[in-house]
Amino acid sequence: MKQLGLMLRLTVVISCDVVWPPTITAPVEDVAPDALVNASIVILTQEGYTILTAEASSGLITTDWREESSFVSQNLLGVSRRKRVSIIYDLLTGHVSVQMTKQKKEEGHAWRTDGLSGDDRNEMARILTRVQERAQLIQSLDFEPV
């Protein structure tokens, strides 16, 4: 019985340590997947991210990790930070989601998920709004995808 209790506690502790990346979602009406992928690539690049994958068939756009560390935090405090963004277009519902993952690494330790600040959440909302607007513009002008 003690072992069962110990396993249960260990499971709770481990599962409480997992931080799921925050996601915000909004509808995108009458936009082709190609227009959304094109818009996402443009906006994420303008925001300073490097595109890692962009697949219109699956509706997934991901960025590479972007360093967020300041000179002081990295060199004096030994703390590095990075973040990446994923944009997911659900073809069935017509909704687009922006997901951000932020990680922190302290000297001598591995990367671990870190919570988002208010500025990070504002950046997510800004990216979502800009992608919606750009996708609508591309769709209305009927541009060819990148």
PDB file of C-alpha atoms in Angstrom:
ATOM      1  CA  MET A   1       0.000   0.000   0.000  1.00  0.00           C
ATOM      2  CA  LYS A   2       2.911   2.337   0.764  1.00  0.00           C
ATOM      3  CA  GLN A   3       4.287   1.742  -2.717  1.00  0.00           C
ATOM      4  CA  LEU A   4       0.959   2.601  -4.302  1.00  0.00           C
ATOM      5  CA  GLY A   5       0.789   5.840  -2.315  1.00  0.00           C
ATOM      6  CA  LEU A   6       4.356   6.700  -3.279  1.00  0.00           C
ATOM      7  CA  MET A   7       3.651   6.028  -6.966  1.00  0.00           C
ATOM      8  CA  LEU A   8       0.520   8.183  -6.826  1.00  0.00           C
ATOM      9  CA  ARG A   9       2.427  11.077  -5.243  1.00  0.00           C
ATOM     10  CA  LEU A  10       5.229  10.746  -7.770  1.00  0.00           C
ATOM     11  CA  THR A  11       2.723  10.791 -10.636  1.00  0.00           C
ATOM     12  CA  VAL A  12       1.076  13.946  -9.272  1.00  0.00           C
ATOM     13  CA  VAL A  13       4.430  15.694  -8.813  1.00  0.00           C
ATOM     14  CA  ILE A  14       5.597  14.820 -12.321  1.00  0.00           C
ATOM     15  CA  SER A  15       2.321  15.807 -13.983  1.00  0.00           C
ATOM     16  CA  CYS A  16       2.225  19.106 -12.090  1.00  0.00           C
ATOM     17  CA  ASP A  17       5.675  19.956 -13.460  1.00  0.00           C
ATOM     18  CA  VAL A  18       4.462  19.805 -17.086  1.00  0.00           C
ATOM     19  CA  VAL A  19       3.482  23.200 -18.487  1.00  0.00           C
ATOM     20  CA  TRP A  20       1.389  23.082 -21.650  1.00  0.00           C
ATOM     21  CA  PRO A  21       2.116  25.908 -24.079  1.00  0.00           C
ATOM     22  CA  PRO A  22      -0.597  28.571 -24.079  1.00  0.00           C
ATOM     23  CA  THR A  23      -2.731  28.782 -27.195  1.00  0.00           C
ATOM     24  CA  ILE A  24      -5.117  31.442 -28.474  1.00  0.00           C
ATOM     25  CA  THR A  25      -7.631  30.693 -31.210  1.00  0.00           C
ATOM     26  CA  ALA A  26      -9.848  32.742 -33.524  1.00  0.00           C
ATOM     27  CA  PRO A  27     -11.936  32.073 -36.637  1.00  0.00           C
ATOM     28  CA  VAL A  28     -10.666  32.808 -40.129  1.00  0.00           C
ATOM     29  CA  GLU A  29     -13.540  32.939 -42.578  1.00  0.00           C
ATOM     30  CA  ASP A  30     -13.290  31.869 -46.222  1.00  0.00           C
ATOM     31  CA  VAL A  31      -9.497  31.714 -46.382  1.00  0.00           C
ATOM     32  CA  ALA A  32      -7.654  29.060 -48.355  1.00  0.00           C
ATOM     33  CA  PRO A  33      -4.928  27.139 -46.491  1.00  0.00           C
ATOM     34  CA  ASP A  34      -2.304  28.442 -48.942  1.00  0.00           C
ATOM     35  CA  ALA A  35      -3.239  32.049 -48.140  1.00  0.00           C
ATOM     36  CA  LEU A  36      -3.028  31.339 -44.428  1.00  0.00           C
ATOM     37  CA  VAL A  37       0.378  29.659 -44.729  1.00  0.00           C
ATOM     38  CA  ASN A  38       1.649  32.540 -46.856  1.00  0.00           C
ATOM     39  CA  ALA A  39       0.336  35.102 -44.354  1.00  0.00           C
ATOM     40  CA  SER A  40       1.829  33.193 -41.415  1.00  0.00           C
ATOM     41  CA  ILE A  41       5.262  33.021 -43.040  1.00  0.00           C
ATOM     42  CA  VAL A  42       5.260  36.753 -43.764  1.00  0.00           C
ATOM     43  CA  ILE A  43       4.078  37.779 -40.289  1.00  0.00           C
ATOM     44  CA  LEU A  44       6.359  35.421 -38.342  1.00  0.00           C
ATOM     45  CA  THR A  45       9.345  36.534 -40.420  1.00  0.00           C
ATOM     46  CA  GLN A  46       8.472  40.183 -39.781  1.00  0.00           C
ATOM     47  CA  GLU A  47       8.264  39.376 -36.055  1.00  0.00           C
ATOM     48  CA  GLY A  48      11.854  38.082 -36.175  1.00  0.00           C
ATOM     49  CA  TYR A  49      11.261  34.327 -36.264  1.00  0.00           C
ATOM     50  CA  THR A  50      12.888  31.807 -38.609  1.00  0.00           C
ATOM     51  CA  ILE A  51      10.407  29.411 -40.235  1.00  0.00           C
ATOM     52  CA  LEU A  52      11.175  25.747 -39.576  1.00  0.00           C
ATOM     53  CA  THR A  53       8.169  24.069 -41.243  1.00  0.00           C
ATOM     54  CA  ALA A  54       5.235  25.331 -43.286  1.00  0.00           C
ATOM     55  CA  GLU A  55       2.743  22.763 -44.555  1.00  0.00           C
ATOM     56  CA  ALA A  56      -0.505  23.859 -46.163  1.00  0.00           C
ATOM     57  CA  SER A  57      -1.835  20.286 -46.243  1.00  0.00           C
ATOM     58  CA  SER A  58      -1.650  19.905 -42.462  1.00  0.00           C
ATOM     59  CA  GLY A  59      -2.181  23.580 -41.631  1.00  0.00           C
ATOM     60  CA  LEU A  60       0.963  23.731 -39.463  1.00  0.00           C
ATOM     61  CA  ILE A  61       3.614  26.448 -39.428  1.00  0.00           C
ATOM     62  CA  THR A  62       6.415  26.262 -36.851  1.00  0.00           C
ATOM     63  CA  THR A  63       9.394  28.463 -36.114  1.00  0.00           C
ATOM     64  CA  ASP A  64      12.843  27.645 -34.878  1.00  0.00           C
ATOM     65  CA  TRP A  65      13.862  28.707 -31.376  1.00  0.00           C
ATOM     66  CA  ARG A  66      14.559  32.444 -31.076  1.00  0.00           C
ATOM     67  CA  GLU A  67      17.009  33.581 -28.407  1.00  0.00           C
ATOM     68  CA  GLU A  68      15.472  35.992 -25.916  1.00  0.00           C
ATOM     69  CA  SER A  69      18.403  36.338 -23.508  1.00  0.00           C
ATOM     70  CA  SER A  70      19.790  39.712 -22.575  1.00  0.00           C
ATOM     71  CA  PHE A  71      23.521  40.229 -22.128  1.00  0.00           C
ATOM     72  CA  VAL A  72      23.103  40.712 -18.375  1.00  0.00           C
ATOM     73  CA  SER A  73      20.948  37.632 -17.789  1.00  0.00           C
ATOM     74  CA  GLN A  74      23.108  35.394 -19.943  1.00  0.00           C
ATOM     75  CA  ASN A  75      26.571  36.528 -18.865  1.00  0.00           C
ATOM     76  CA  LEU A  76      26.105  37.742 -15.306  1.00  0.00           C
ATOM     77  CA  LEU A  77      23.223  35.587 -14.076  1.00  0.00           C
ATOM     78  CA  GLY A  78      23.870  32.505 -16.228  1.00  0.00           C
ATOM     79  CA  VAL A  79      20.254  32.389 -17.446  1.00  0.00           C
ATOM     80  CA  SER A  80      19.289  31.895 -21.105  1.00  0.00           C
ATOM     81  CA  ARG A  81      15.778  32.183 -22.533  1.00  0.00           C
ATOM     82  CA  ARG A  82      14.302  31.193 -25.867  1.00  0.00           C
ATOM     83  CA  LYS A  83      10.881  30.906 -27.460  1.00  0.00           C
ATOM     84  CA  ARG A  84       9.174  29.576 -30.545  1.00  0.00           C
ATOM     85  CA  VAL A  85       5.769  29.936 -32.159  1.00  0.00           C
ATOM     86  CA  SER A  86       3.480  27.493 -33.935  1.00  0.00           C
ATOM     87  CA  ILE A  87       0.458  28.449 -35.996  1.00  0.00           C
ATOM     88  CA  ILE A  88      -2.148  25.764 -36.547  1.00  0.00           C
ATOM     89  CA  TYR A  89      -5.003  26.094 -39.026  1.00  0.00           C
ATOM     90  CA  ASP A  90      -7.865  23.683 -38.359  1.00  0.00           C
ATOM     91  CA  LEU A  91      -9.294  22.935 -41.791  1.00  0.00           C
ATOM     92  CA  LEU A  92     -12.518  21.492 -40.356  1.00  0.00           C
ATOM     93  CA  THR A  93     -13.486  24.383 -38.097  1.00  0.00           C
ATOM     94  CA  GLY A  94     -11.826  27.252 -39.965  1.00  0.00           C
ATOM     95  CA  HIS A  95     -10.022  28.405 -36.830  1.00  0.00           C
ATOM     96  CA  VAL A  96      -6.408  29.480 -36.558  1.00  0.00           C
ATOM     97  CA  SER A  97      -4.425  29.019 -33.340  1.00  0.00           C
ATOM     98  CA  VAL A  98      -1.183  30.593 -32.208  1.00  0.00           C
ATOM     99  CA  GLN A  99       0.853  28.656 -29.675  1.00  0.00           C
ATOM    100  CA  MET A 100       3.992  29.936 -27.962  1.00  0.00           C
ATOM    101  CA  THR A 101       6.538  27.927 -26.011  1.00  0.00           C
ATOM    102  CA  LYS A 102       9.116  29.663 -23.846  1.00  0.00           C
ATOM    103  CA  GLN A 103      12.066  27.937 -22.207  1.00  0.00           C
ATOM    104  CA  LYS A 104      14.635  28.899 -19.626  1.00  0.00           C
ATOM    105  CA  LYS A 105      18.068  27.415 -19.005  1.00  0.00           C
ATOM    106  CA  GLU A 106      20.071  28.127 -15.904  1.00  0.00           C
ATOM    107  CA  GLU A 107      23.794  27.484 -15.857  1.00  0.00           C
ATOM    108  CA  GLY A 108      24.494  23.776 -15.441  1.00  0.00           C
ATOM    109  CA  HIS A 109      20.871  22.736 -16.021  1.00  0.00           C
ATOM    110  CA  ALA A 110      18.834  21.574 -19.017  1.00  0.00           C
ATOM    111  CA  TRP A 111      16.219  23.670 -20.830  1.00  0.00           C
ATOM    112  CA  ARG A 112      12.823  23.708 -19.093  1.00  0.00           C
ATOM    113  CA  THR A 113       9.477  25.206 -19.996  1.00  0.00           C
ATOM    114  CA  ASP A 114       8.931  28.669 -18.560  1.00  0.00           C
ATOM    115  CA  GLY A 115       5.669  30.570 -18.161  1.00  0.00           C
ATOM    116  CA  LEU A 116       4.692  33.357 -20.520  1.00  0.00           C
ATOM    117  CA  SER A 117       4.728  36.989 -19.473  1.00  0.00           C
ATOM    118  CA  GLY A 118       2.062  39.541 -20.306  1.00  0.00           C
ATOM    119  CA  ASP A 119       4.279  40.797 -23.135  1.00  0.00           C
ATOM    120  CA  ASP A 120       4.485  37.260 -24.550  1.00  0.00           C
ATOM    121  CA  ARG A 121       0.696  36.921 -24.467  1.00  0.00           C
ATOM    122  CA  ASN A 122       0.341  40.315 -26.150  1.00  0.00           C
ATOM    123  CA  GLU A 123       2.781  39.154 -28.832  1.00  0.00           C
ATOM    124  CA  MET A 124       0.654  36.040 -29.420  1.00  0.00           C
ATOM    125  CA  ALA A 125      -2.484  38.167 -29.788  1.00  0.00           C
ATOM    126  CA  ARG A 126      -0.688  40.563 -32.146  1.00  0.00           C
ATOM    127  CA  ILE A 127       0.572  37.676 -34.307  1.00  0.00           C
ATOM    128  CA  LEU A 128      -2.917  36.143 -34.461  1.00  0.00           C
ATOM    129  CA  THR A 129      -4.532  39.437 -35.472  1.00  0.00           C
ATOM    130  CA  ARG A 130      -1.878  40.174 -38.084  1.00  0.00           C
ATOM    131  CA  VAL A 131      -2.142  36.663 -39.577  1.00  0.00           C
ATOM    132  CA  GLN A 132      -5.948  36.979 -39.798  1.00  0.00           C
ATOM    133  CA  GLU A 133      -5.710  40.363 -41.512  1.00  0.00           C
ATOM    134  CA  ARG A 134      -2.921  39.317 -43.882  1.00  0.00           C
ATOM    135  CA  ALA A 135      -4.686  36.063 -44.855  1.00  0.00           C
ATOM    136  CA  GLN A 136      -7.879  37.991 -45.668  1.00  0.00           C
ATOM    137  CA  LEU A 137      -5.859  40.445 -47.773  1.00  0.00           C
ATOM    138  CA  ILE A 138      -4.067  37.662 -49.657  1.00  0.00           C
ATOM    139  CA  GLN A 139      -7.352  35.856 -50.245  1.00  0.00           C
ATOM    140  CA  SER A 140      -9.040  39.017 -51.541  1.00  0.00           C
ATOM    141  CA  LEU A 141      -6.153  39.770 -53.919  1.00  0.00           C
ATOM    142  CA  ASP A 142      -5.911  36.113 -54.937  1.00  0.00           C
ATOM    143  CA  PHE A 143      -2.113  36.011 -54.698  1.00  0.00           C
ATOM    144  CA  GLU A 144      -0.224  32.872 -55.565  1.00  0.00           C
ATOM    145  CA  PRO A 145       1.252  31.187 -52.475  1.00  0.00           C
ATOM    146  CA  VAL A 146       4.966  31.516 -51.715  1.00  0.00           C
TER     147      VAL A 146
END
